[in-house]
């Protein structure tokens, strides 16, 4: 096809005296233009295709002659099948067309675009539109037939059909010629007509069906569906369109949503509705497994920690909650968000869900259609919080893309302002790389320490089967870890009524290990193997990846075992990070005499807690040389 484009284009002002600036005057013509822009914004929010071209608009610009567009009133930009598509609109506050012709000014500018290989217009993807007030039934009929004929592949048949009808031939000639001068060949004219779109409206008329349609769209965009709210939304969109014309020049779908969500309760954009449903399901699955009270039903108050975290979330865009595994970090975050910020939309992602969501190749398995940052920025809620749980387990390979995502949704990263998002990062101290993830963004740090001995005593006193433990100070001191306390309360009477030997963290871990596994070697071996794999950032395990003996063992596992099947993903997961740590501790006990072997694991932060427990265990093991730890030190020095 002639008139093809060169690969590189530069903005052109050919045929114009000067690049137009944003218009700062008012009048009926500009009001019409603003209403056309508002109508296109309504269609954008509703997820409708751009008129005449494939693709849903993601951006609207006004007065774009400085970008080389001769149809310069409005420019819609969208995407279809990964290809950018644009529609340049000339908005005219009168009828413009006659019974048998298009206006010559519109046609002249269309041919200028066609003839300018350095201009922005691409005939393969873009369209040129004339929006008018009112319609001409004779023209509409003829133009419809001409467009239909030109859309076919056989140009000879198209031309013969057009020439067979005098009115169609005159419409065709009004595009091909100016007066007696031909602007292009038959083939070129057919190709150009494919790119031209005449869009009559009745905006500004005493009764406007187009405006009624716009208001009906607005009702469907609102959760309430209220008529008065729809009127307010329509007027707000007109005001935004005016602002774009007078000052800003551009509005994107994301900036449009940011201007609306503070006042209007909108439904999700159709492009993102399924993605938001997926994130809601992931969040519901994730938070359902976070216990905010002990198995006895008692919730440790933690009033000071609650107040500190509540203040941090309220005043900061990014909050980092850190503490040892089992300290109750996730439970506290959930309690604070549910209690103090009930209007916030919560999105919770663990390391595995985050890794999948950040991957363009894998996100469809969740399923997510769009990039995570794009989805989050398309929120229709004024207040939202993203919780990244177990952040110490995020693989270093994810840091770059995670950092970009966080900068996209909280670009300031400091005190909260108009941003729709807050971020709460939950992590253990080891393995947390603040600079790599936040890259200088300010974050408020909240340290969560173990509960007090007094709080542990109160919690045990609430459990009839374990109230006898209140008088055993050494055991109580080992139960200030909230997750350990929860497991002990859950085990209850099964632990017996004798605190002898339960004077340390490792001793309690050993007693619970026997309770969980029922002293079955096959169950213990499976737990240690999975914990070893988990330390390689393999957060969960596909059922089909288990060795056949482990599949049988898992199917026949004791019900107390802190290992669960996630039915949404058909993957096996540890109930809590601490369960994996304790299983790795049991693995380390097997190789406690091989200091070089277990010392080599110290570089991996996911082995830190288990190695610390091994050290505590060895300090309590008698040896002719002192303790097991003394033996290990001498072995490493040799």
XYZ file of C-alpha atoms in Angstrom:
638
model
C 0.000 0.000 0.000
C 1.367 3.410 -0.886
C 1.780 5.937 1.831
C 3.561 3.383 4.042
C 5.469 4.707 7.009
C 9.152 4.888 7.711
C 10.332 3.194 10.910
C 11.268 6.482 12.556
C 8.912 9.414 12.874
C 9.350 12.868 14.272
C 6.583 15.272 15.250
C 5.700 17.512 12.337
C 3.869 20.823 12.097
C 3.650 20.796 8.307
C 0.752 22.874 7.079
C 0.299 24.649 10.445
C 1.470 28.117 11.279
C 2.651 27.120 14.742
C 2.249 24.395 17.313
C -0.900 25.096 19.282
C -0.737 25.530 23.020
C -3.331 24.294 25.481
C -6.465 26.378 24.961
C -7.257 28.733 27.810
C -10.486 30.284 26.523
C -14.052 29.117 26.969
C -17.135 28.882 24.813
C -19.632 26.517 23.292
C -17.006 24.886 21.087
C -14.752 24.123 23.998
C -17.678 22.897 26.101
C -18.536 20.479 23.293
C -14.919 19.324 23.148
C -14.862 18.773 26.908
C -18.079 16.773 26.781
C -16.692 14.603 23.979
C -13.578 14.041 26.111
C -15.727 13.201 29.159
C -17.770 10.751 27.058
C -14.546 9.013 26.016
C -13.424 8.890 29.657
C -16.699 7.176 30.555
C -16.074 4.612 27.812
C -12.515 4.146 29.086
C -13.720 3.462 32.636
C -16.311 1.046 31.250
C -13.648 -0.832 29.264
C -15.192 -0.094 25.862
C -13.097 -0.161 22.706
C -11.973 3.107 21.195
C -14.276 4.198 18.341
C -13.090 2.867 15.012
C -9.909 1.151 16.207
C -9.228 -1.933 18.261
C -7.971 -1.525 21.794
C -9.247 0.009 25.021
C -8.014 3.503 25.780
C -5.515 3.932 28.576
C -4.715 7.611 27.970
C -6.470 10.760 26.713
C -4.617 13.884 25.604
C -5.901 17.299 24.520
C -4.519 19.854 22.054
C -1.842 17.594 20.569
C -0.690 19.622 17.543
C 2.711 20.002 19.206
C 3.020 16.224 18.892
C 2.480 16.449 15.133
C -1.239 15.661 15.039
C -3.365 17.720 12.666
C -6.575 16.296 14.142
C -5.423 17.882 17.360
C -8.422 18.327 19.650
C -8.208 14.946 21.383
C -5.964 11.891 21.143
C -6.887 8.502 22.589
C -4.118 5.938 23.114
C -4.638 2.283 23.896
C -3.240 -1.151 23.204
C -4.442 -4.280 21.422
C -2.465 -7.529 21.212
C 0.629 -5.714 22.440
C 0.414 -3.025 19.727
C -0.168 0.653 20.542
C -3.207 2.112 18.785
C -4.331 5.737 18.653
C -7.371 7.678 17.578
C -6.941 11.382 16.775
C -10.217 13.300 17.118
C -11.347 16.557 15.592
C -14.365 17.781 17.584
C -16.674 20.188 15.766
C -19.740 21.783 17.334
C -21.851 21.592 14.168
C -22.918 19.039 11.575
C -19.927 19.474 9.198
C -20.942 16.811 6.655
C -23.338 17.332 3.744
C -25.571 14.757 2.123
C -22.738 13.609 -0.146
C -19.407 14.849 1.181
C -17.012 15.135 4.071
C -15.750 18.593 5.045
C -12.735 19.603 2.947
C -10.690 20.816 5.944
C -10.962 17.394 7.623
C -10.044 15.652 4.363
C -7.061 17.951 3.739
C -5.650 17.217 7.193
C -6.228 13.495 6.714
C -4.191 13.524 3.490
C -1.470 15.578 5.174
C -1.166 12.827 7.786
C -1.142 10.205 5.057
C 1.613 11.985 3.093
C 3.855 12.694 6.094
C 6.154 9.722 6.686
C 7.794 11.536 9.609
C 4.519 12.283 11.356
C 2.951 10.343 14.237
C 0.111 8.762 12.249
C 0.444 5.050 11.393
C -2.206 3.864 8.912
C -1.775 0.262 10.013
C -2.852 0.924 13.601
C -4.250 4.450 13.994
C -7.506 6.179 13.150
C -8.661 9.733 12.385
C -12.097 10.735 13.641
C -14.453 13.641 13.083
C -16.976 14.124 15.894
C -19.940 16.321 15.021
C -23.178 17.583 16.517
C -26.199 16.072 14.843
C -26.351 13.663 11.934
C -27.334 13.749 8.256
C -29.333 10.619 7.420
C -28.477 10.778 3.698
C -24.763 11.067 4.431
C -24.858 8.436 7.176
C -26.375 5.884 4.785
C -23.926 6.619 1.986
C -20.906 6.717 4.308
C -21.873 3.413 5.893
C -21.986 1.732 2.470
C -18.684 3.289 1.396
C -16.977 2.154 4.600
C -18.381 -1.350 4.224
C -17.182 -1.565 0.631
C -13.697 -0.282 1.494
C -13.320 -2.783 4.337
C -13.209 -5.716 1.876
C -10.016 -7.232 0.522
C -10.978 -6.876 -3.166
C -10.477 -3.197 -4.010
C -11.764 -3.564 -7.570
C -15.125 -4.870 -6.360
C -15.231 -2.179 -3.666
C -14.701 0.581 -6.210
C -17.238 -0.827 -8.669
C -19.906 -0.959 -5.968
C -19.177 2.596 -4.868
C -19.225 3.942 -8.449
C -22.541 2.179 -9.099
C -24.328 4.507 -6.642
C -24.030 8.265 -7.409
C -24.273 9.426 -3.791
C -21.634 6.917 -2.651
C -19.427 7.975 -5.569
C -19.718 11.646 -4.496
C -18.811 10.752 -0.910
C -15.813 8.779 -2.177
C -14.780 11.667 -4.426
C -15.016 14.115 -1.529
C -12.207 12.148 0.092
C -10.201 11.559 -3.084
C -10.377 15.047 -4.542
C -10.377 18.690 -3.579
C -12.236 20.353 -6.349
C -10.900 18.845 -9.555
C -7.508 17.976 -8.035
C -6.954 14.330 -7.101
C -5.279 13.828 -3.718
C -4.617 10.121 -4.175
C -5.145 7.039 -6.284
C -8.194 4.825 -5.912
C -6.199 2.334 -3.844
C -4.812 5.057 -1.574
C -8.241 6.575 -1.089
C -9.753 3.219 -0.134
C -6.911 2.667 2.368
C -7.368 6.147 3.852
C -11.152 5.725 4.169
C -10.503 2.635 6.268
C -8.752 4.939 8.766
C -11.451 7.661 8.772
C -14.357 7.613 11.216
C -17.309 10.001 11.345
C -18.925 10.019 14.784
C -22.132 12.071 15.062
C -23.391 12.896 18.558
C -26.172 15.006 20.000
C -24.259 16.483 22.917
C -25.266 20.106 23.634
C -28.674 19.562 22.026
C -31.735 20.224 24.176
C -32.268 16.482 24.497
C -29.111 14.394 24.260
C -29.340 10.645 23.888
C -25.531 10.499 24.049
C -25.556 12.188 27.451
C -28.284 9.821 28.644
C -26.061 6.919 27.600
C -23.144 8.523 29.432
C -25.222 8.817 32.609
C -26.369 5.199 32.283
C -22.722 4.151 31.968
C -21.904 6.225 35.050
C -24.589 4.389 37.045
C -23.056 1.058 36.061
C -19.614 2.317 37.072
C -20.821 3.035 40.611
C -21.312 0.433 43.305
C -24.429 2.300 44.458
C -25.929 2.706 40.977
C -27.500 5.887 42.331
C -28.819 8.438 39.797
C -27.600 11.452 41.782
C -24.147 9.904 42.176
C -24.090 9.226 38.420
C -24.878 12.905 37.733
C -22.018 13.899 40.048
C -19.631 11.484 38.344
C -20.535 12.772 34.870
C -19.987 16.380 35.930
C -16.700 15.436 37.573
C -15.520 13.824 34.334
C -16.432 16.972 32.391
C -14.398 19.022 34.888
C -11.447 16.641 34.528
C -11.681 16.947 30.726
C -11.651 20.751 31.044
C -8.614 20.555 33.295
C -6.850 18.328 30.767
C -7.556 20.845 28.003
C -6.574 23.912 30.000
C -3.595 22.760 32.047
C -2.540 19.126 32.262
C -2.810 18.008 28.652
C -2.936 14.299 29.594
C -4.927 11.951 31.782
C -4.229 8.201 32.078
C -6.595 5.539 33.342
C -4.546 5.284 36.545
C -4.471 9.040 37.177
C -8.187 9.199 36.363
C -8.937 6.545 38.968
C -6.793 8.367 41.507
C -8.898 11.514 40.995
C -12.190 9.651 41.350
C -11.722 7.001 44.039
C -11.619 9.473 46.912
C -15.188 10.600 46.206
C -16.864 7.785 44.286
C -17.168 4.106 45.141
C -16.466 2.598 41.747
C -16.644 -0.940 40.468
C -13.382 -2.377 39.191
C -12.384 -1.642 35.613
C -13.369 -4.680 33.487
C -9.747 -5.260 32.470
C -8.732 -5.661 36.117
C -11.872 -7.101 37.742
C -10.708 -10.722 37.452
C -7.243 -9.819 38.737
C -8.757 -8.176 41.805
C -10.896 -11.235 42.416
C -7.731 -13.359 42.300
C -5.907 -11.086 44.756
C -8.932 -11.157 47.069
C -8.974 -14.965 46.982
C -5.220 -15.210 47.650
C -5.583 -12.771 50.548
C -8.549 -14.666 52.013
C -6.640 -17.965 51.797
C -3.554 -16.435 53.354
C -5.184 -14.561 56.230
C -7.489 -17.472 57.096
C -4.408 -19.356 58.281
C -3.172 -16.550 60.538
C -4.360 -17.138 64.089
C -4.775 -14.064 66.240
C -5.600 -16.048 69.375
C -4.298 -19.153 71.110
C -6.029 -22.523 70.632
C -7.648 -21.960 74.046
C -9.430 -18.925 72.580
C -7.395 -16.418 74.575
C -5.732 -13.533 72.710
C -2.651 -11.967 74.292
C -3.546 -8.220 74.406
C -0.161 -6.726 73.373
C -1.588 -3.234 73.841
C 1.695 -1.339 73.492
C 2.685 -3.215 70.328
C -0.777 -2.658 68.858
C -0.627 1.102 69.493
C 2.882 1.367 68.017
C 1.970 -0.505 64.844
C -1.308 1.359 64.424
C 0.509 4.700 64.603
C 3.205 3.533 62.161
C 0.679 2.384 59.538
C -1.394 5.540 59.896
C 1.566 7.879 59.446
C 3.869 6.087 56.990
C 3.637 4.770 53.463
C 5.982 1.874 54.267
C 6.200 0.033 57.598
C 8.581 -2.828 58.332
C 7.564 -5.152 61.172
C 10.468 -7.343 62.278
C 11.062 -9.914 64.968
C 12.089 -13.517 65.507
C 10.140 -16.368 63.942
C 7.035 -17.107 65.997
C 6.910 -13.685 67.646
C 3.371 -13.146 66.321
C 4.211 -10.536 63.665
C 1.644 -11.615 61.084
C -1.062 -12.025 63.734
C -0.433 -8.529 65.083
C -0.505 -6.992 61.595
C -3.776 -8.764 60.802
C -5.351 -7.679 64.100
C -4.307 -4.048 63.651
C -5.448 -3.836 60.040
C -8.788 -5.515 60.755
C -9.420 -3.475 63.891
C -7.989 -0.017 63.188
C -8.246 0.165 59.393
C -11.434 -1.725 58.454
C -12.007 0.389 55.325
C -8.620 -0.543 53.846
C -8.550 -3.084 51.034
C -5.937 -5.632 52.098
C -3.700 -7.584 49.730
C -1.520 -10.227 51.414
C 1.252 -12.011 49.536
C 3.740 -14.542 50.842
C 7.113 -15.084 49.133
C 5.796 -17.738 46.754
C 2.698 -15.807 45.682
C 4.807 -12.660 45.296
C 7.374 -14.415 43.110
C 4.655 -15.761 40.835
C 2.792 -12.448 40.653
C 5.961 -10.554 39.720
C 6.768 -12.925 36.852
C 5.281 -12.117 33.437
C 5.767 -15.761 32.453
C 4.151 -17.309 35.556
C 1.523 -14.852 36.791
C -1.195 -16.429 34.617
C -1.030 -19.517 36.858
C -2.545 -17.559 39.792
C -4.319 -16.367 37.522
C -3.346 -12.721 36.936
C -3.612 -11.088 33.509
C -1.632 -7.932 34.206
C 1.575 -6.910 35.931
C 1.160 -6.648 39.695
C 2.059 -2.937 39.836
C -0.456 -2.187 37.075
C -3.215 -4.036 38.944
C -2.474 -2.307 42.240
C -2.393 1.123 40.594
C -5.801 0.384 39.044
C -7.431 0.145 42.466
C -10.792 1.895 42.783
C -10.528 2.097 46.574
C -9.113 5.240 48.223
C -7.239 3.310 50.936
C -5.331 0.074 50.408
C -2.551 -1.858 52.112
C -0.161 -4.397 50.611
C 1.286 -6.852 53.147
C 4.429 -8.743 52.148
C 4.733 -11.546 54.677
C 7.880 -13.584 55.455
C 9.941 -11.117 53.462
C 13.203 -12.693 54.666
C 12.337 -15.582 52.321
C 12.105 -13.430 49.195
C 14.775 -14.636 46.792
C 17.483 -12.064 45.931
C 16.716 -12.547 42.233
C 13.331 -10.896 42.858
C 14.714 -7.725 44.450
C 14.999 -5.636 41.268
C 11.447 -6.204 40.060
C 10.053 -5.965 43.610
C 11.786 -2.631 44.128
C 10.274 -1.250 40.905
C 6.824 -2.445 41.923
C 7.051 -0.778 45.339
C 8.314 2.481 43.829
C 5.368 2.398 41.433
C 2.660 2.158 44.086
C 4.353 4.300 46.793
C 6.667 6.575 44.784
C 7.335 8.857 47.741
C 7.993 6.075 50.207
C 7.913 8.517 53.099
C 4.963 9.992 54.935
C 1.556 9.210 53.517
C -0.055 11.765 51.276
C -2.551 11.298 48.476
C -1.189 7.868 47.587
C -3.771 5.096 47.660
C -1.333 2.498 48.996
C 0.457 1.681 52.194
C 2.915 -1.204 52.386
C 3.591 -3.375 55.440
C 6.590 -5.691 55.218
C 6.768 -8.524 57.768
C 10.188 -10.075 58.210
C 12.710 -11.764 60.457
C 15.953 -9.847 61.039
C 18.156 -12.386 59.279
C 17.995 -12.361 55.524
C 16.237 -8.992 55.379
C 17.968 -6.666 52.898
C 16.383 -3.251 53.331
C 18.563 -1.415 50.825
C 18.050 -3.977 48.072
C 14.266 -3.936 48.447
C 13.505 -0.341 49.455
C 16.484 1.340 47.741
C 16.495 4.381 49.978
C 12.740 4.658 50.467
C 11.905 5.666 54.003
C 10.291 2.975 56.125
C 9.107 3.066 59.725
C 10.610 0.151 61.648
C 8.524 -1.631 64.268
C 10.296 -4.297 66.316
C 8.141 -7.013 67.816
C 9.749 -8.685 70.818
C 8.665 -11.867 72.652
C 5.763 -11.556 75.033
C 6.567 -11.092 78.708
C 6.742 -13.908 81.232
C 3.678 -12.424 82.906
C 1.712 -12.513 79.638
C 2.778 -16.139 79.078
C 1.576 -17.071 82.591
C -1.813 -15.457 82.005
C -2.168 -17.333 78.706
C -1.292 -20.687 80.322
C -3.675 -20.025 83.191
C -6.481 -19.736 80.606
C -5.776 -23.327 79.510
C -7.081 -25.846 82.100
C -4.783 -28.623 80.873
C -1.652 -26.483 81.315
C -2.377 -24.201 84.249
C -0.002 -26.335 86.334
C 2.911 -24.930 84.262
C 2.450 -21.436 85.703
C 4.655 -22.266 88.668
C 7.575 -23.538 86.554
C 9.572 -20.405 85.875
C 12.220 -22.017 83.645
C 9.586 -23.514 81.364
C 7.606 -20.253 81.272
C 10.758 -18.394 80.185
C 10.977 -20.698 77.164
C 7.338 -20.005 76.205
C 7.555 -16.268 75.532
C 7.643 -17.076 71.826
C 3.984 -16.809 70.867
C 4.028 -19.579 68.262
C 5.753 -21.984 70.650
C 3.223 -21.077 73.327
C 0.388 -21.720 70.869
C 1.711 -25.164 69.982
C 2.148 -26.064 73.652
C -1.421 -24.931 74.408
C -2.669 -26.923 71.435
C -0.843 -30.054 72.594
C -2.258 -29.517 76.078
C -2.543 -32.658 78.188
C -0.637 -34.699 75.615
C 2.572 -33.130 76.954
C 1.941 -34.695 80.352
C 1.887 -33.091 83.773
C 5.615 -33.042 84.446
C 7.709 -30.028 83.499
C 10.973 -31.908 84.088
C 13.208 -31.453 81.093
C 11.163 -28.558 79.630
C 13.502 -25.827 80.762
C 14.725 -24.666 77.341
C 13.506 -23.762 73.884
C 15.196 -26.811 72.363
C 13.742 -29.147 74.986
C 10.227 -27.932 74.227
C 10.931 -28.276 70.509
C 12.060 -31.892 71.052
C 8.956 -32.715 73.119
C 6.643 -31.204 70.459
C 8.586 -32.973 67.706
C 7.744 -36.318 69.272
C 4.124 -35.238 69.716
C 3.786 -34.066 66.095
C 5.412 -37.106 64.535
C 4.149 -39.692 67.036
C 7.765 -40.897 67.108
C 7.385 -42.319 63.607
C 10.764 -42.395 61.757
C 9.092 -42.151 58.327
C 7.254 -38.963 59.324
C 10.381 -37.478 60.894
C 12.488 -38.256 57.826
C 9.900 -36.676 55.524
C 9.728 -33.526 57.655
C 13.515 -33.160 57.666
C 13.775 -33.667 53.905
C 11.078 -31.073 53.191
C 12.635 -28.614 55.642
C 15.990 -29.043 53.902
C 14.342 -28.272 50.553
C 12.484 -25.320 52.051
C 15.782 -23.732 53.081
C 16.606 -23.468 49.356
C 13.725 -20.967 48.975
C 11.364 -23.753 47.940
C 8.469 -22.399 49.930
C 6.020 -25.201 49.116
C 6.093 -28.611 47.461
C 3.962 -29.936 44.634
C 2.272 -33.230 45.447
C 3.663 -34.711 42.247
C 7.214 -33.817 43.326
C 7.110 -36.030 46.421
C 8.929 -39.344 46.329
C 6.387 -42.215 46.385
C 7.253 -43.221 49.977
C 6.745 -39.630 51.141
C 3.397 -39.483 49.348
C 2.258 -42.491 51.377
C 3.671 -41.032 54.583
C 1.967 -37.686 53.980
C -1.355 -39.400 53.305
C -1.032 -41.286 56.611
C 0.483 -38.423 58.618
C -0.563 -37.762 62.226
C -3.241 -35.095 62.415
C -1.051 -33.084 64.797
C 1.700 -32.655 62.168
C 2.224 -28.945 61.278
C 2.254 -29.738 57.570
C -0.768 -28.939 55.426
C -2.032 -29.303 51.896
C -3.040 -26.041 50.212
C -6.019 -27.228 48.199
C -6.008 -24.121 46.005
C -2.548 -24.928 44.666
C -2.210 -28.671 45.498
C 1.056 -27.896 47.221
C 2.300 -28.935 50.660
C 3.335 -26.189 53.081
C 4.668 -25.944 56.616
C 2.067 -24.517 58.965
C 4.557 -21.900 60.138
C 8.172 -20.903 59.512
C 9.030 -22.085 63.011
C 7.898 -25.630 62.175
C 10.386 -25.660 59.298
C 13.095 -24.260 61.586
C 12.485 -26.974 64.166
C 12.557 -29.674 61.491
C 15.897 -28.332 60.262
C 17.110 -28.396 63.852
C 16.311 -32.115 63.987
C 18.269 -32.564 60.755
C 21.268 -30.726 62.237
C 21.265 -33.009 65.268
C 22.013 -35.871 62.872
C 25.224 -34.150 61.755
C 26.112 -32.417 65.013
C 29.468 -34.249 65.123
C 30.401 -33.034 61.640
C 31.112 -29.400 62.435
C 32.382 -28.531 58.954
C 29.166 -29.788 57.359
C 26.749 -27.777 59.480
C 28.991 -24.723 59.775
C 28.899 -24.380 55.975
C 25.153 -23.724 56.222
C 25.677 -20.493 58.177
C 25.799 -18.401 54.984
C 22.141 -19.223 54.294
C 19.840 -17.043 56.468
C 17.110 -19.698 56.399
C 19.366 -21.985 58.453
C 20.085 -19.307 61.085
C 17.343 -20.227 63.562
C 18.075 -23.952 63.336
C 21.805 -23.340 63.816
C 21.072 -21.169 66.837
C 18.984 -23.996 68.312
C 21.802 -26.453 67.585
C 24.187 -24.202 69.496
C 21.814 -24.121 72.486
C 21.452 -27.891 72.274
C 25.200 -28.494 72.180
C 25.756 -26.198 75.175
C 23.591 -28.581 77.194
C 25.316 -31.755 76.008
C 27.980 -32.978 78.473
C 31.328 -34.070 77.096
C 34.704 -35.074 78.519
C 35.982 -31.806 77.054
C 33.236 -29.711 78.616
C 30.130 -29.465 76.423
C 29.174 -30.484 72.924
C 29.729 -26.867 71.888
C 33.329 -27.022 73.158
C 33.879 -30.106 70.995
C 32.496 -28.316 67.977
C 34.730 -25.286 68.555
C 37.841 -27.435 68.824
C 36.828 -29.353 65.713
C 36.399 -26.173 63.677
C 39.770 -24.835 64.859
C 41.663 -27.929 63.749
